[in-house]
Coordinates of C-alpha atoms in Angstrom, one line a residue:
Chain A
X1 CA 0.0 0.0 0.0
X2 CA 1.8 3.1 -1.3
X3 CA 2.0 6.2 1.0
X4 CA -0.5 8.3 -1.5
X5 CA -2.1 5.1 -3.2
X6 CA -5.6 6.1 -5.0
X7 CA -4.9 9.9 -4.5
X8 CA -4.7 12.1 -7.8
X9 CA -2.2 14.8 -7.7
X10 CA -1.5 18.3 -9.8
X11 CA 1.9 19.1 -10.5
X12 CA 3.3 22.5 -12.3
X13 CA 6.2 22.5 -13.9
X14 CA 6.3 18.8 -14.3
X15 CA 8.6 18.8 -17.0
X16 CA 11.8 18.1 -15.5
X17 CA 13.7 18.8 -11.9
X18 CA 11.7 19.5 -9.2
X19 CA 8.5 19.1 -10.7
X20 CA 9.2 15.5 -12.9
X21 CA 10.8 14.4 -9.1
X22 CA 7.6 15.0 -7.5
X23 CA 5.3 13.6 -10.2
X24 CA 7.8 10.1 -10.0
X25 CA 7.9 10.4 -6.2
X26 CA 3.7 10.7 -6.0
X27 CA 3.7 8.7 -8.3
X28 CA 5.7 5.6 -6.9
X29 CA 3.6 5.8 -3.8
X30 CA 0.4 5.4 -5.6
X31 CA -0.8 8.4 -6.7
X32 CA -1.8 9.3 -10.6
X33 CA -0.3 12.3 -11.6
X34 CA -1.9 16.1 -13.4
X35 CA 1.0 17.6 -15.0
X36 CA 1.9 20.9 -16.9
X37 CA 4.5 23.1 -17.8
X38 CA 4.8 26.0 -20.0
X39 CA 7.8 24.4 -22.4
X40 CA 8.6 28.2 -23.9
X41 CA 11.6 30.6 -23.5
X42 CA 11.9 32.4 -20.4
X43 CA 12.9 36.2 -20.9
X44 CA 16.2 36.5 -19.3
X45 CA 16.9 33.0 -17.9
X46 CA 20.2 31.8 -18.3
X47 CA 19.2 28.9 -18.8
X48 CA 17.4 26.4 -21.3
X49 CA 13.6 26.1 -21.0
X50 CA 11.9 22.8 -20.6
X51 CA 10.5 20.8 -23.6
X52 CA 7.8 18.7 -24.9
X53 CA 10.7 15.5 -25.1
X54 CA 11.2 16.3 -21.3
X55 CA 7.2 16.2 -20.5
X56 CA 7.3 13.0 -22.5
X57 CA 10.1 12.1 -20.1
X58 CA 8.2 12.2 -17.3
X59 CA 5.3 10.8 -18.5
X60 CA 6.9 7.6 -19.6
X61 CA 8.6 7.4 -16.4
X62 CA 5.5 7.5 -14.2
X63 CA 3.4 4.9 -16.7
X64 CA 6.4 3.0 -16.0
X65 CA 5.2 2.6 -12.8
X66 CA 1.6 1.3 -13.5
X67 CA 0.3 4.9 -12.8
X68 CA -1.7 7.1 -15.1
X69 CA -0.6 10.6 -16.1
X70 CA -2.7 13.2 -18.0
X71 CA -0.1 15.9 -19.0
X72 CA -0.1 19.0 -20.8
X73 CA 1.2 22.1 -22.2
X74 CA 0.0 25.2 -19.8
X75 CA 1.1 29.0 -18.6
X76 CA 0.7 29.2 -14.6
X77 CA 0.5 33.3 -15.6
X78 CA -2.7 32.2 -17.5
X79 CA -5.4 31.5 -15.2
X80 CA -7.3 30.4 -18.0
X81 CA -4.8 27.9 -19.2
X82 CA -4.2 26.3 -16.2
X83 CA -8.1 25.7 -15.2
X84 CA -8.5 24.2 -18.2
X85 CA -5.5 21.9 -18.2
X86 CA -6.3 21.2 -14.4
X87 CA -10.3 20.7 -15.4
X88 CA -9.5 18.1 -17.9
X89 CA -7.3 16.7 -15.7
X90 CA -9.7 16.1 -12.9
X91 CA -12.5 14.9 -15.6
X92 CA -9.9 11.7 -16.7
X93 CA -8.6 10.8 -13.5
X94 CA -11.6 11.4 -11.5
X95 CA -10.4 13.9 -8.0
X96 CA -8.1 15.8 -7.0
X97 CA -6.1 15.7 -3.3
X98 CA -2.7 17.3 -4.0
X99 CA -1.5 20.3 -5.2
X100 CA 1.9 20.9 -5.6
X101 CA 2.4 24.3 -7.1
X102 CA 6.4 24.3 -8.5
X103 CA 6.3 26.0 -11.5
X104 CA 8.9 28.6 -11.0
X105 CA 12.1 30.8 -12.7
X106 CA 15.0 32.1 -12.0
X107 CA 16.1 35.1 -14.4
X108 CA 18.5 38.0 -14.5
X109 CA 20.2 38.5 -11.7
X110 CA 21.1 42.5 -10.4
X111 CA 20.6 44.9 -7.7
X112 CA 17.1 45.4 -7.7
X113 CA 17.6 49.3 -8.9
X114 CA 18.8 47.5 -12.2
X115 CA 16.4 45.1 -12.8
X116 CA 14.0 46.0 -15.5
X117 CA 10.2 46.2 -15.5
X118 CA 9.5 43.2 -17.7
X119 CA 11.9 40.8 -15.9
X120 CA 10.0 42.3 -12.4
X121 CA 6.9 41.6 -13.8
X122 CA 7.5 38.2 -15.2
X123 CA 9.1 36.9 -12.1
X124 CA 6.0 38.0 -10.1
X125 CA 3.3 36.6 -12.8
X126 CA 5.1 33.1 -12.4
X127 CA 6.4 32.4 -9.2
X128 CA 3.5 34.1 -7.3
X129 CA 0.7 35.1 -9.1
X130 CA 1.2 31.4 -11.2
X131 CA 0.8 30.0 -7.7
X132 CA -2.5 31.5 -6.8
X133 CA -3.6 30.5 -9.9
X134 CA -2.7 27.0 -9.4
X135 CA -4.4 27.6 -5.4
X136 CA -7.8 29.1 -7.2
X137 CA -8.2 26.8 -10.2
X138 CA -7.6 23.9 -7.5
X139 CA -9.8 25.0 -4.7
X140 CA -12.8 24.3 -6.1
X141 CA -12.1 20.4 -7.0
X142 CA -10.7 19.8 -3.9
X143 CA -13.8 21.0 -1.7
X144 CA -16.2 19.3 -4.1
X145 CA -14.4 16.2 -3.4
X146 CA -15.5 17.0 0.2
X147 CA -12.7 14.6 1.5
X148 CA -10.1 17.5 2.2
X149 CA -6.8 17.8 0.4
X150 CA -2.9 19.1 0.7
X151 CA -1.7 22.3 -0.7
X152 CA 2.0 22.3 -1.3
X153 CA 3.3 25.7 -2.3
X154 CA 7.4 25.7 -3.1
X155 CA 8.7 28.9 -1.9
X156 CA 12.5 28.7 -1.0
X157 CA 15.7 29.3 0.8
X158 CA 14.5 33.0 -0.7
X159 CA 11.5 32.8 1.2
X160 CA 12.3 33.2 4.4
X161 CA 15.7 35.2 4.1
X162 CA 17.1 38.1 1.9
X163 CA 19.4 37.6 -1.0
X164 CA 21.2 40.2 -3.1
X165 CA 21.0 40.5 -6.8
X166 CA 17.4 38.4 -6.7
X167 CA 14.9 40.8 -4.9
X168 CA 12.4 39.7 -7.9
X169 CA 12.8 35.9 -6.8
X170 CA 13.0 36.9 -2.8
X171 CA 9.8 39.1 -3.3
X172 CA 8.0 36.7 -5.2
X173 CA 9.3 33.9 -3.0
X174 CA 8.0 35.8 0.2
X175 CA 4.7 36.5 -1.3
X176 CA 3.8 32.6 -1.1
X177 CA 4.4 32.2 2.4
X178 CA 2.1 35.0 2.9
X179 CA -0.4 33.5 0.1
X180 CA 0.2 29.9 1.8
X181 CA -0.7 31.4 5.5
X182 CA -4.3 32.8 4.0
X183 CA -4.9 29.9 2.3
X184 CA -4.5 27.7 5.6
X185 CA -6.8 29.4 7.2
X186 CA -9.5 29.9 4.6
X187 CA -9.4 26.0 4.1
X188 CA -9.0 24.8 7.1
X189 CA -12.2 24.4 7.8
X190 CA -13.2 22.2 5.1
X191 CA -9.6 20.0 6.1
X192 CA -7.7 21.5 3.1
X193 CA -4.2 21.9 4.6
X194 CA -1.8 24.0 2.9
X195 CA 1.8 24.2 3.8
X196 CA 5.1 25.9 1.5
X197 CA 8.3 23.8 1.5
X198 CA 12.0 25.9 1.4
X199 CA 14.7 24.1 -0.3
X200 CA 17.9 25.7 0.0
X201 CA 20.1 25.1 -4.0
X202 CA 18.8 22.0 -5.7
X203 CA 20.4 20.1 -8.4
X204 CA 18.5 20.9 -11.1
X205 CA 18.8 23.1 -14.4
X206 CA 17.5 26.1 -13.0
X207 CA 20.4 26.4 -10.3
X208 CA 23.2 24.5 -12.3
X209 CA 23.9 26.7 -15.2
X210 CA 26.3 29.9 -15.6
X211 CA 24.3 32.2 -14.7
X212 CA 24.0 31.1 -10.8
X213 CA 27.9 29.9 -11.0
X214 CA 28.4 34.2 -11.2
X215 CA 26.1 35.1 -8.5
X216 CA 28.7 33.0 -6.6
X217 CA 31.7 33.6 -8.4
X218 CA 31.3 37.1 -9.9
X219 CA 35.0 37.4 -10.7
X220 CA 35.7 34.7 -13.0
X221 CA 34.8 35.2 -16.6
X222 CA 33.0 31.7 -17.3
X223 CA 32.7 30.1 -13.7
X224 CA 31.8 26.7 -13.4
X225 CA 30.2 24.2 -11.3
X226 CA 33.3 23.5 -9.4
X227 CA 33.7 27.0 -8.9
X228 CA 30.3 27.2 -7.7
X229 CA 30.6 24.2 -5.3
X230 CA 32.2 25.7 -2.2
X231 CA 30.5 28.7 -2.2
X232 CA 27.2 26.8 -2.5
X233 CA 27.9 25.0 0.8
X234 CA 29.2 28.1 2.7
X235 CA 25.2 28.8 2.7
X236 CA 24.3 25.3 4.4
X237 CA 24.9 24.6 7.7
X238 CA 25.1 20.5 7.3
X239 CA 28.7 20.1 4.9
X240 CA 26.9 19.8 1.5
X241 CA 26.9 21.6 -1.5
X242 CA 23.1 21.3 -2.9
X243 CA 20.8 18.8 -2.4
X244 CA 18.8 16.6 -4.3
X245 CA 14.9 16.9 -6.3
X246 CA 14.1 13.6 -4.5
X247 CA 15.1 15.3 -0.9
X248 CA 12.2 18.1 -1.9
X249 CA 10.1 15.5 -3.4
X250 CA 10.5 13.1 0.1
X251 CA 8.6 16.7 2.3
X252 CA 6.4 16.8 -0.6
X253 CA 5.4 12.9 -0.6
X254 CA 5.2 13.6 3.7
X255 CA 3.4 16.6 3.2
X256 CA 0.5 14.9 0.7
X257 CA -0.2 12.2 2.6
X258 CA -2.5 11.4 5.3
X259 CA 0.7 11.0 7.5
X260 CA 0.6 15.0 8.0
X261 CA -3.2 15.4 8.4
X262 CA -3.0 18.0 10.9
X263 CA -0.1 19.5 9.2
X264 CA -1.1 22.9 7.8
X265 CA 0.5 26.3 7.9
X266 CA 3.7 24.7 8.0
X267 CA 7.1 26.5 6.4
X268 CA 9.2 23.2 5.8
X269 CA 12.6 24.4 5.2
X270 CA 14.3 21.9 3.4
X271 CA 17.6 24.2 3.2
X272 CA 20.4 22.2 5.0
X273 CA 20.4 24.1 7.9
X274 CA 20.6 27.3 5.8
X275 CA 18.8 29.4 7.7
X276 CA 20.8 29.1 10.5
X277 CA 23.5 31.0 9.3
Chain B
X1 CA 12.2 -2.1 3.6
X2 CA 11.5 -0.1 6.3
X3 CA 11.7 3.6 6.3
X4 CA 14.7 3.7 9.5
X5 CA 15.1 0.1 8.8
X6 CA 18.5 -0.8 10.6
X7 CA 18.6 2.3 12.9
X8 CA 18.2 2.3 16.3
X9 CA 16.5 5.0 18.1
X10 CA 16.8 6.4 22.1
X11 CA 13.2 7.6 23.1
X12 CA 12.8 9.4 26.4
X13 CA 9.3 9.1 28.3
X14 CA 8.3 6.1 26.2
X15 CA 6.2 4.0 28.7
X16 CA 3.2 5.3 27.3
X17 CA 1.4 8.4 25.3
X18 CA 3.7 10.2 22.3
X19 CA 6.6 8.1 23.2
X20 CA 5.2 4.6 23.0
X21 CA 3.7 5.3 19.8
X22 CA 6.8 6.7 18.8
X23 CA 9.1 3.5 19.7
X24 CA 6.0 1.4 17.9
X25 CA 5.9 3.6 14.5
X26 CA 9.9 3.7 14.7
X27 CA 9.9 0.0 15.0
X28 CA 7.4 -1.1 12.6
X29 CA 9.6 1.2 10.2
X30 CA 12.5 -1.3 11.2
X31 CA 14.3 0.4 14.3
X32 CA 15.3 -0.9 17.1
X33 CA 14.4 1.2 20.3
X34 CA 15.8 2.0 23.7
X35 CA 13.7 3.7 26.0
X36 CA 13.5 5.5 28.9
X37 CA 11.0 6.2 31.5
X38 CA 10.2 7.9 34.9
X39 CA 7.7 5.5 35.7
X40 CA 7.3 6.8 38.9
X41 CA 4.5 9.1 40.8
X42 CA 5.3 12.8 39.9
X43 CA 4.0 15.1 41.9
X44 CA 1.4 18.3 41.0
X45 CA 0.4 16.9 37.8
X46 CA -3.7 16.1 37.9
X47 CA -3.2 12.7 35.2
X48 CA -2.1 9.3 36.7
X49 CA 1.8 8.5 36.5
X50 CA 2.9 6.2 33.8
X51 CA 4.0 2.3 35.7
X52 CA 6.4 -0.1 34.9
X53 CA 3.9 -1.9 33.7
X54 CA 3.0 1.0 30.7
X55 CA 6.4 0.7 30.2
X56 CA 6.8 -3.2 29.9
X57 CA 3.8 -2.9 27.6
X58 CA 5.9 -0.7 25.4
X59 CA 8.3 -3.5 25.4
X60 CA 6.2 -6.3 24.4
X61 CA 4.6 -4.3 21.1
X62 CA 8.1 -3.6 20.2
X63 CA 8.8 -7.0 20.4
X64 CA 5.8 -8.5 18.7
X65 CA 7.0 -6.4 15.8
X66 CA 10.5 -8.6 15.8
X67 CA 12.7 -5.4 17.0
X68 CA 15.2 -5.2 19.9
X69 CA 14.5 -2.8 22.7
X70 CA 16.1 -2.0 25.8
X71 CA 13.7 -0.4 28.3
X72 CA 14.9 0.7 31.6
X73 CA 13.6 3.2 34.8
X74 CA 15.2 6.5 34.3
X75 CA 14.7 10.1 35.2
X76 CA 15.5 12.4 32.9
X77 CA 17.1 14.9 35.3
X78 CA 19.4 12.4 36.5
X79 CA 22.2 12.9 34.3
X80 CA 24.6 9.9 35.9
X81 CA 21.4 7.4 35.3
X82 CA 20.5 8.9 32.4
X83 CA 24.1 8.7 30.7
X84 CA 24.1 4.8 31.9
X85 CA 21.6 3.9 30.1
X86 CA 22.5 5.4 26.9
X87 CA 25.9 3.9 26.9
X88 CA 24.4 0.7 28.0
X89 CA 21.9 0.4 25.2
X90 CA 23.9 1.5 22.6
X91 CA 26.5 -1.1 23.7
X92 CA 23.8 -4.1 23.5
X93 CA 22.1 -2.7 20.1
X94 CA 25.6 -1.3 18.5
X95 CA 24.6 2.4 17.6
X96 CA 22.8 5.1 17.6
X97 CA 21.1 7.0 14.9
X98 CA 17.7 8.3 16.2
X99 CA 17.2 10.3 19.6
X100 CA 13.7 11.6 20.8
X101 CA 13.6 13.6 23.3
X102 CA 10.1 13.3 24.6
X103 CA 9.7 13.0 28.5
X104 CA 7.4 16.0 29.7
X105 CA 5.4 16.8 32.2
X106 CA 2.5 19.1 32.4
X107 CA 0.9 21.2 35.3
X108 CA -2.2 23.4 34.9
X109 CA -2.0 26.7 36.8
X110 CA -2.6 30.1 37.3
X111 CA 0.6 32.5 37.3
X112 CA 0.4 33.3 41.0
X113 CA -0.3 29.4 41.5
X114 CA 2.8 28.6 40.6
X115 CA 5.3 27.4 43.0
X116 CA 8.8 27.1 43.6
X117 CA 8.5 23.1 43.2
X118 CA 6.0 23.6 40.2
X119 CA 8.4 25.9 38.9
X120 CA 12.1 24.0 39.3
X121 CA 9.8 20.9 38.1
X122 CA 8.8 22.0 34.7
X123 CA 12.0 23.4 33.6
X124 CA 14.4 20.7 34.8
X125 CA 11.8 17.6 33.3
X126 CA 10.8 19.7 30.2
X127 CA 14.0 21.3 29.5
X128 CA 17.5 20.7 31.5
X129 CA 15.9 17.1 30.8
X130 CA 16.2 17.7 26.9
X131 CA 19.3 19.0 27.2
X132 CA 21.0 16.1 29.2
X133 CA 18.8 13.5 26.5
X134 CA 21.1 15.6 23.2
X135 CA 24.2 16.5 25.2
X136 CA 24.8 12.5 26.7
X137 CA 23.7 10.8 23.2
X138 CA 25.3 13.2 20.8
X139 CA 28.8 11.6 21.0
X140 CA 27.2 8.5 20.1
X141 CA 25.6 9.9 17.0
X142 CA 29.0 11.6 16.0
X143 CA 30.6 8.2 16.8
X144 CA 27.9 6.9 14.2
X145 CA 28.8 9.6 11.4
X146 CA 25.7 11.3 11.7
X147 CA 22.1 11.2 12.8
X148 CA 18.8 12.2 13.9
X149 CA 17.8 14.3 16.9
X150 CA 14.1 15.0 17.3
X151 CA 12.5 17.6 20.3
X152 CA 9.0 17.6 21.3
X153 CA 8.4 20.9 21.6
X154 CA 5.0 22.5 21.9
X155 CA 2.4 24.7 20.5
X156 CA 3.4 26.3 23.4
X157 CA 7.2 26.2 22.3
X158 CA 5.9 28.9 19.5
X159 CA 2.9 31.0 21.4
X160 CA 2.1 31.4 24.7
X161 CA -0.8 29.6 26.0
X162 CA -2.4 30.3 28.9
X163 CA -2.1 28.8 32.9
X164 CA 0.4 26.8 31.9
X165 CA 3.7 29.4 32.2
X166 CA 6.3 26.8 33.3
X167 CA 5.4 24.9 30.7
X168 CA 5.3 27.5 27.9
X169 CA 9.1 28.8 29.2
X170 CA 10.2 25.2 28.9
X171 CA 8.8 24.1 25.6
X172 CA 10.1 27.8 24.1
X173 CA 13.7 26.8 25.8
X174 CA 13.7 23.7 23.7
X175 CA 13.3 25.3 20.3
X176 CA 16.5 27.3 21.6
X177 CA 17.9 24.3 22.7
X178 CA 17.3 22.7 19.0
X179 CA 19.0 25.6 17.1
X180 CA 22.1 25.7 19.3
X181 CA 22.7 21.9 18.9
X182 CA 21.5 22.3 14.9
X183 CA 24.5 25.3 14.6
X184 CA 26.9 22.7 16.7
X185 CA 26.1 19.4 15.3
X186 CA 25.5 20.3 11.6
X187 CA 29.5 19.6 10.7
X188 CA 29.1 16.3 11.9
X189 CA 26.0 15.8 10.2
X190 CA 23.3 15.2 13.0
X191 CA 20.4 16.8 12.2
X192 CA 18.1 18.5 14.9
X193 CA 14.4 19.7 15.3
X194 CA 12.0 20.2 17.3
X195 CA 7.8 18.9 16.7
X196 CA 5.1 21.1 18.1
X197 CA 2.0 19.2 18.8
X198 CA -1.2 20.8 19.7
X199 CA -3.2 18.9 22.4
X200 CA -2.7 15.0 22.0
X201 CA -5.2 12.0 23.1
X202 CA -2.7 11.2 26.0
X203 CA -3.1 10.6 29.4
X204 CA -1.6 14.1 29.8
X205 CA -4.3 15.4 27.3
X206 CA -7.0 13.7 29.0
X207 CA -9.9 15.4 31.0
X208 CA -7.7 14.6 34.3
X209 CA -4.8 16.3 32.7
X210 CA -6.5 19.5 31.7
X211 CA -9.3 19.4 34.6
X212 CA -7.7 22.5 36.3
X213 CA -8.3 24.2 32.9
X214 CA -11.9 25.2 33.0
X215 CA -11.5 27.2 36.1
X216 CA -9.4 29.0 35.2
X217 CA -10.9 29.7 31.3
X218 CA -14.2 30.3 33.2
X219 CA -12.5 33.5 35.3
X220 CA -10.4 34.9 31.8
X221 CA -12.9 33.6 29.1
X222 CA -11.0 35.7 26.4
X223 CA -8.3 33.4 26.5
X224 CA -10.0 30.8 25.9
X225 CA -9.7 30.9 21.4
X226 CA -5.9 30.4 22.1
X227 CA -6.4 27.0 22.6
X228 CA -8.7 26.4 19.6
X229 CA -7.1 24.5 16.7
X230 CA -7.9 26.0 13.0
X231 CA -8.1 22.5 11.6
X232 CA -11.8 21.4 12.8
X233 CA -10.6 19.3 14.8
X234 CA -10.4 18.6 18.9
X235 CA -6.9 16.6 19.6
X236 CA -4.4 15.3 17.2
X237 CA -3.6 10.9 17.5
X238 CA 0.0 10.1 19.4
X239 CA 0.0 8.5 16.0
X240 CA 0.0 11.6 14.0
X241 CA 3.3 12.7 16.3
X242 CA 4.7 9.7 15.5
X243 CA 4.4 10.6 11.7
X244 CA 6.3 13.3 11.9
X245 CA 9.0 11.9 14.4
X246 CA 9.2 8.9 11.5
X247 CA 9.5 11.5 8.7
X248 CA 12.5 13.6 10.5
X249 CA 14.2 10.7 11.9
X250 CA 14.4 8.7 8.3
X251 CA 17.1 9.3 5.2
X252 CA 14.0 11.0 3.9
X253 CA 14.7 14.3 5.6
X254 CA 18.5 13.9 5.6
X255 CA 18.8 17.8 4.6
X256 CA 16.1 19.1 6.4
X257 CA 17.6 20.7 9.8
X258 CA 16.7 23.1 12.6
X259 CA 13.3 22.7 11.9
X260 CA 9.9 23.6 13.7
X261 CA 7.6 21.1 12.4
X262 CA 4.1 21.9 14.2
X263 CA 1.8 19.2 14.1
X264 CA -0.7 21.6 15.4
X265 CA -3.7 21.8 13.2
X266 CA -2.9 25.2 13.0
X267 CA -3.3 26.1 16.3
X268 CA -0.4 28.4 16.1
X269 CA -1.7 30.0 12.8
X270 CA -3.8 32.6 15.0

């Protein structure tokens, strides 16, 4: 009996990292899976976006496990887009219990006098106003399934401490703790429990490109991973580097089952002992 | 395979309530358990004392479930005793990677009703306790290359609650307690933090336990909504505890550090 057996779950930014660990994670517990991600260019990400081979990915992987998947192609900025991808979801696999709402970006990274309007505003559409989105497209499924449901927002490291060079990301990453407290206590009463979890750096493409190695390493001319390494771990208090999607996914896979059922309003930092320092 | 399968786990206060459950969740998981207990009468509290014979009933579920566990009659605040039987169950089970520290005790009263005894009671069981439970196993844990510490903490480690201030300034001293030893241990990769249940269906959440309560809620009704949860419900299981102890004290969590996990349905939310 898997940890999340007969539960369906929706997933943005399922593509790949984060989001494809969840969906495998969820997914080898029992659950069958919603998934989307937008699969376009970010503006001013320095890294590759997502694609329909890596949604393909992790929708082989989780029919490898004898679960079903109904994935698609959706914009978390679009409230439209997602209700429909999450409706249609619903209306082949039957409920709804979990939300995990990952979709996120990292983009240019400056002192916040420099950054410019349209990276401000596309940081903010995505990584908070995509995650209400995801919360008010959801809501409605999960009290008309009338037996409760799990909320799982991913803020970050960001989310509870101040970085330089990202106050879009820190802003944005703030605003779902506060979204993620007035949520809890909107749906508490009908046993919807909604918690954010905080990693601190994970492996994954959104981290482990050049862009973050010069946040880190701003006077080398092409840094690179190993460059990047020690001063990663100078933020965590435990002597690693990063850690891993399937650490993240392991709070998410705690936090959707029935094992947290009184669990809500919870700021699971997942950071290493980060914050400590 | 279990989720701690091949761990073994120190629980303080585990003849009965969150501490049993805890040694039965961690061994069903695969643990094996050593565990600690006053089993004595304590005086001021208003709920019966757990008996040897809650704690040899924590020994035999253990068992049934084809673990090892060591249980033996030990106050927390004794530090020689305590130390002893650390040492000695690690030496019979061959390591340690999980330690709860779990043994509390609760008295209802009034600021002005609290006494000297009330006072030195509370704070050496709920906290210099705590402190002797991480401070004589963490050696062992560093000897094992890493582990798990886990603190029960409190709703009232976070907000205070009312008639219960020894209590509150104990449970708040642990979450202090947890971030020290998280700074400390972190390099040799022990992990520490702290649970925060909101009442619990124990013999210390029970009517006797809380009797003093209504009293005193009756003379300052608007105190009363702090103890509400936001989650519809009443009391949380030992089980749901256990949940979370399991989560923090398997490879599942092996980054996650200097937590507060409240297990609270919300009660600290407002």
């Amino acid at each position: 009996m898997g940890r999340v057996e007969g539960k369906v779950a929706f997933i943005t930014g399922a593509a790949r990292g984060q989001g494809r660990s969840h969906a495998i994670r969820l997914a080898q517990e029992g659950a069958d899976i919603i998934a989307v991600d937008l699969m376009e260019e970010i503006p001013g990400a320095p890294y590759a976006p997502a694609t329909e081979a890596e949604l393909a990915e992790t929708v082989k992987a989780v029919e490898a496990l004898d679960r079903r998947i109904v994935a698609s192609k959706a914009d978390v900025r679009d409230f439209d887009s997602i209700k429909k991808a999450l409706d249609d979801g619903v209306a082949q696999l039957g409920r709804l219990d979990i939300v995990s709402a990952n979709a996120g970006l990292s983009t240019q990274m400056a002192p916040a006098q420099e950054l410019t309007e349209e990276i401000w505003q596309n940081m903010i559409a995505t990584n908070l106003t995509g995650v209400w989105h995801t919360a008010k497209a959801a809501i409605p499924h999960l009290k008309a399934g009338g037996h409760g449901g799990s909320l799982i927002l991913t803020s970050s490291e960001a989310g509870i401490k101040g970085f330089g060079n990202v106050a879009h990301y820190v802003s944005a990453k703030h605003g779902v703790v506060g979204l993620m407290r007035s949520l809890a206590l909107e749906l508490a009463p009908d046993f919807i429990r909604v918690n954010s979890i905080h990693p601190t750096q994970v492996d994954t493409d959104m981290i482990m490109n050049e862009g973050t190695y010069k946040l880190f390493a701003p006077d080398k001319e092409h840094p690179t991973v190993d460059d990047f390494r020690p001063a990663s771990q100078s933020l965590n208090a435990l002597p690693i580097p990063w850690v891993e999607a399937v650490d993240i996914s392991n709070a998410v896979l705690f936090l959707a089952s029935d094992e947290s059922r009184y669990v809500t309003g919870v700021t699971l930092a997942v950071d290493a002992g980060a914050f400590l320092l | 395979m279990g989720r701690v399968e091949g761990k073994v786990a120190f629980i303080t206060g585990a003849a009965r309530g969150q501490g049993r459950s805890h040694a039965v969740r961690l061994a069903e998981e695969g643990a094996d358990i050593i565990a600690v207990d006053f089993v004595d009468h304590i005086p001021n509290v208003t709920y019966r004392s757990a008996t040897p014979e809650d704690l040899a009933e924590t020994v035999r579920l253990v068992e049934a479930l084809d673990r090892r566990i060591i249980a033996t009659k030990v106050d927390v605040r004794d530090r020689a005793a305590l130390g002893a039987a650390i040492d000695d169950g690690v030496a019979q089970l061959g390591k340690l990677d999980i330690v709860v520290a779990n043994a509390g005790i609760c008295i209802i009263a009034g600021w002005d009703q609290v006494t000297p005894e009330i006072w030195e009671q509370t704070i050496s069981t709920n906290l210099t306790g705590y402190w002797n439970t991480a401070q004589l196993a963490a050696p062992h844990l560093i000897k094992n290359g890493g582990g798990s510490i886990i603190m029960t903490s409190s709703a009232a480690g976070i907000k205070g609650l009312p008639f219960l201030s020894p209590y509150v300034v104990s449970k708040h001293g642990v979450v202090g307690l947890m971030r020290a030893y998280a700074t400390e241990l972190a390099e040799y990769n022990i992990r520490v933090n702290t649970i925060h249940p909101t009442g619990v269906n124990t013999e210390m959440g029970s009517a006797d336990g809380s009797k003093n309560f209504e009293s005193l809620l009756a003379a300052h009704p608007q105190l009363g909504g702090m103890l509400v949860n936001m989650l519809p419900i009443q009391a949380t299981e030992p089980l749901d505890q256990s949940n979370a102890v399991l989560f923090l004290a398997s490879d599942e969590s092996r980054f996650v550090t200097s937590l507060e996990l409240t297990v609270d349905a919300g009660n600290t939310q407002f």
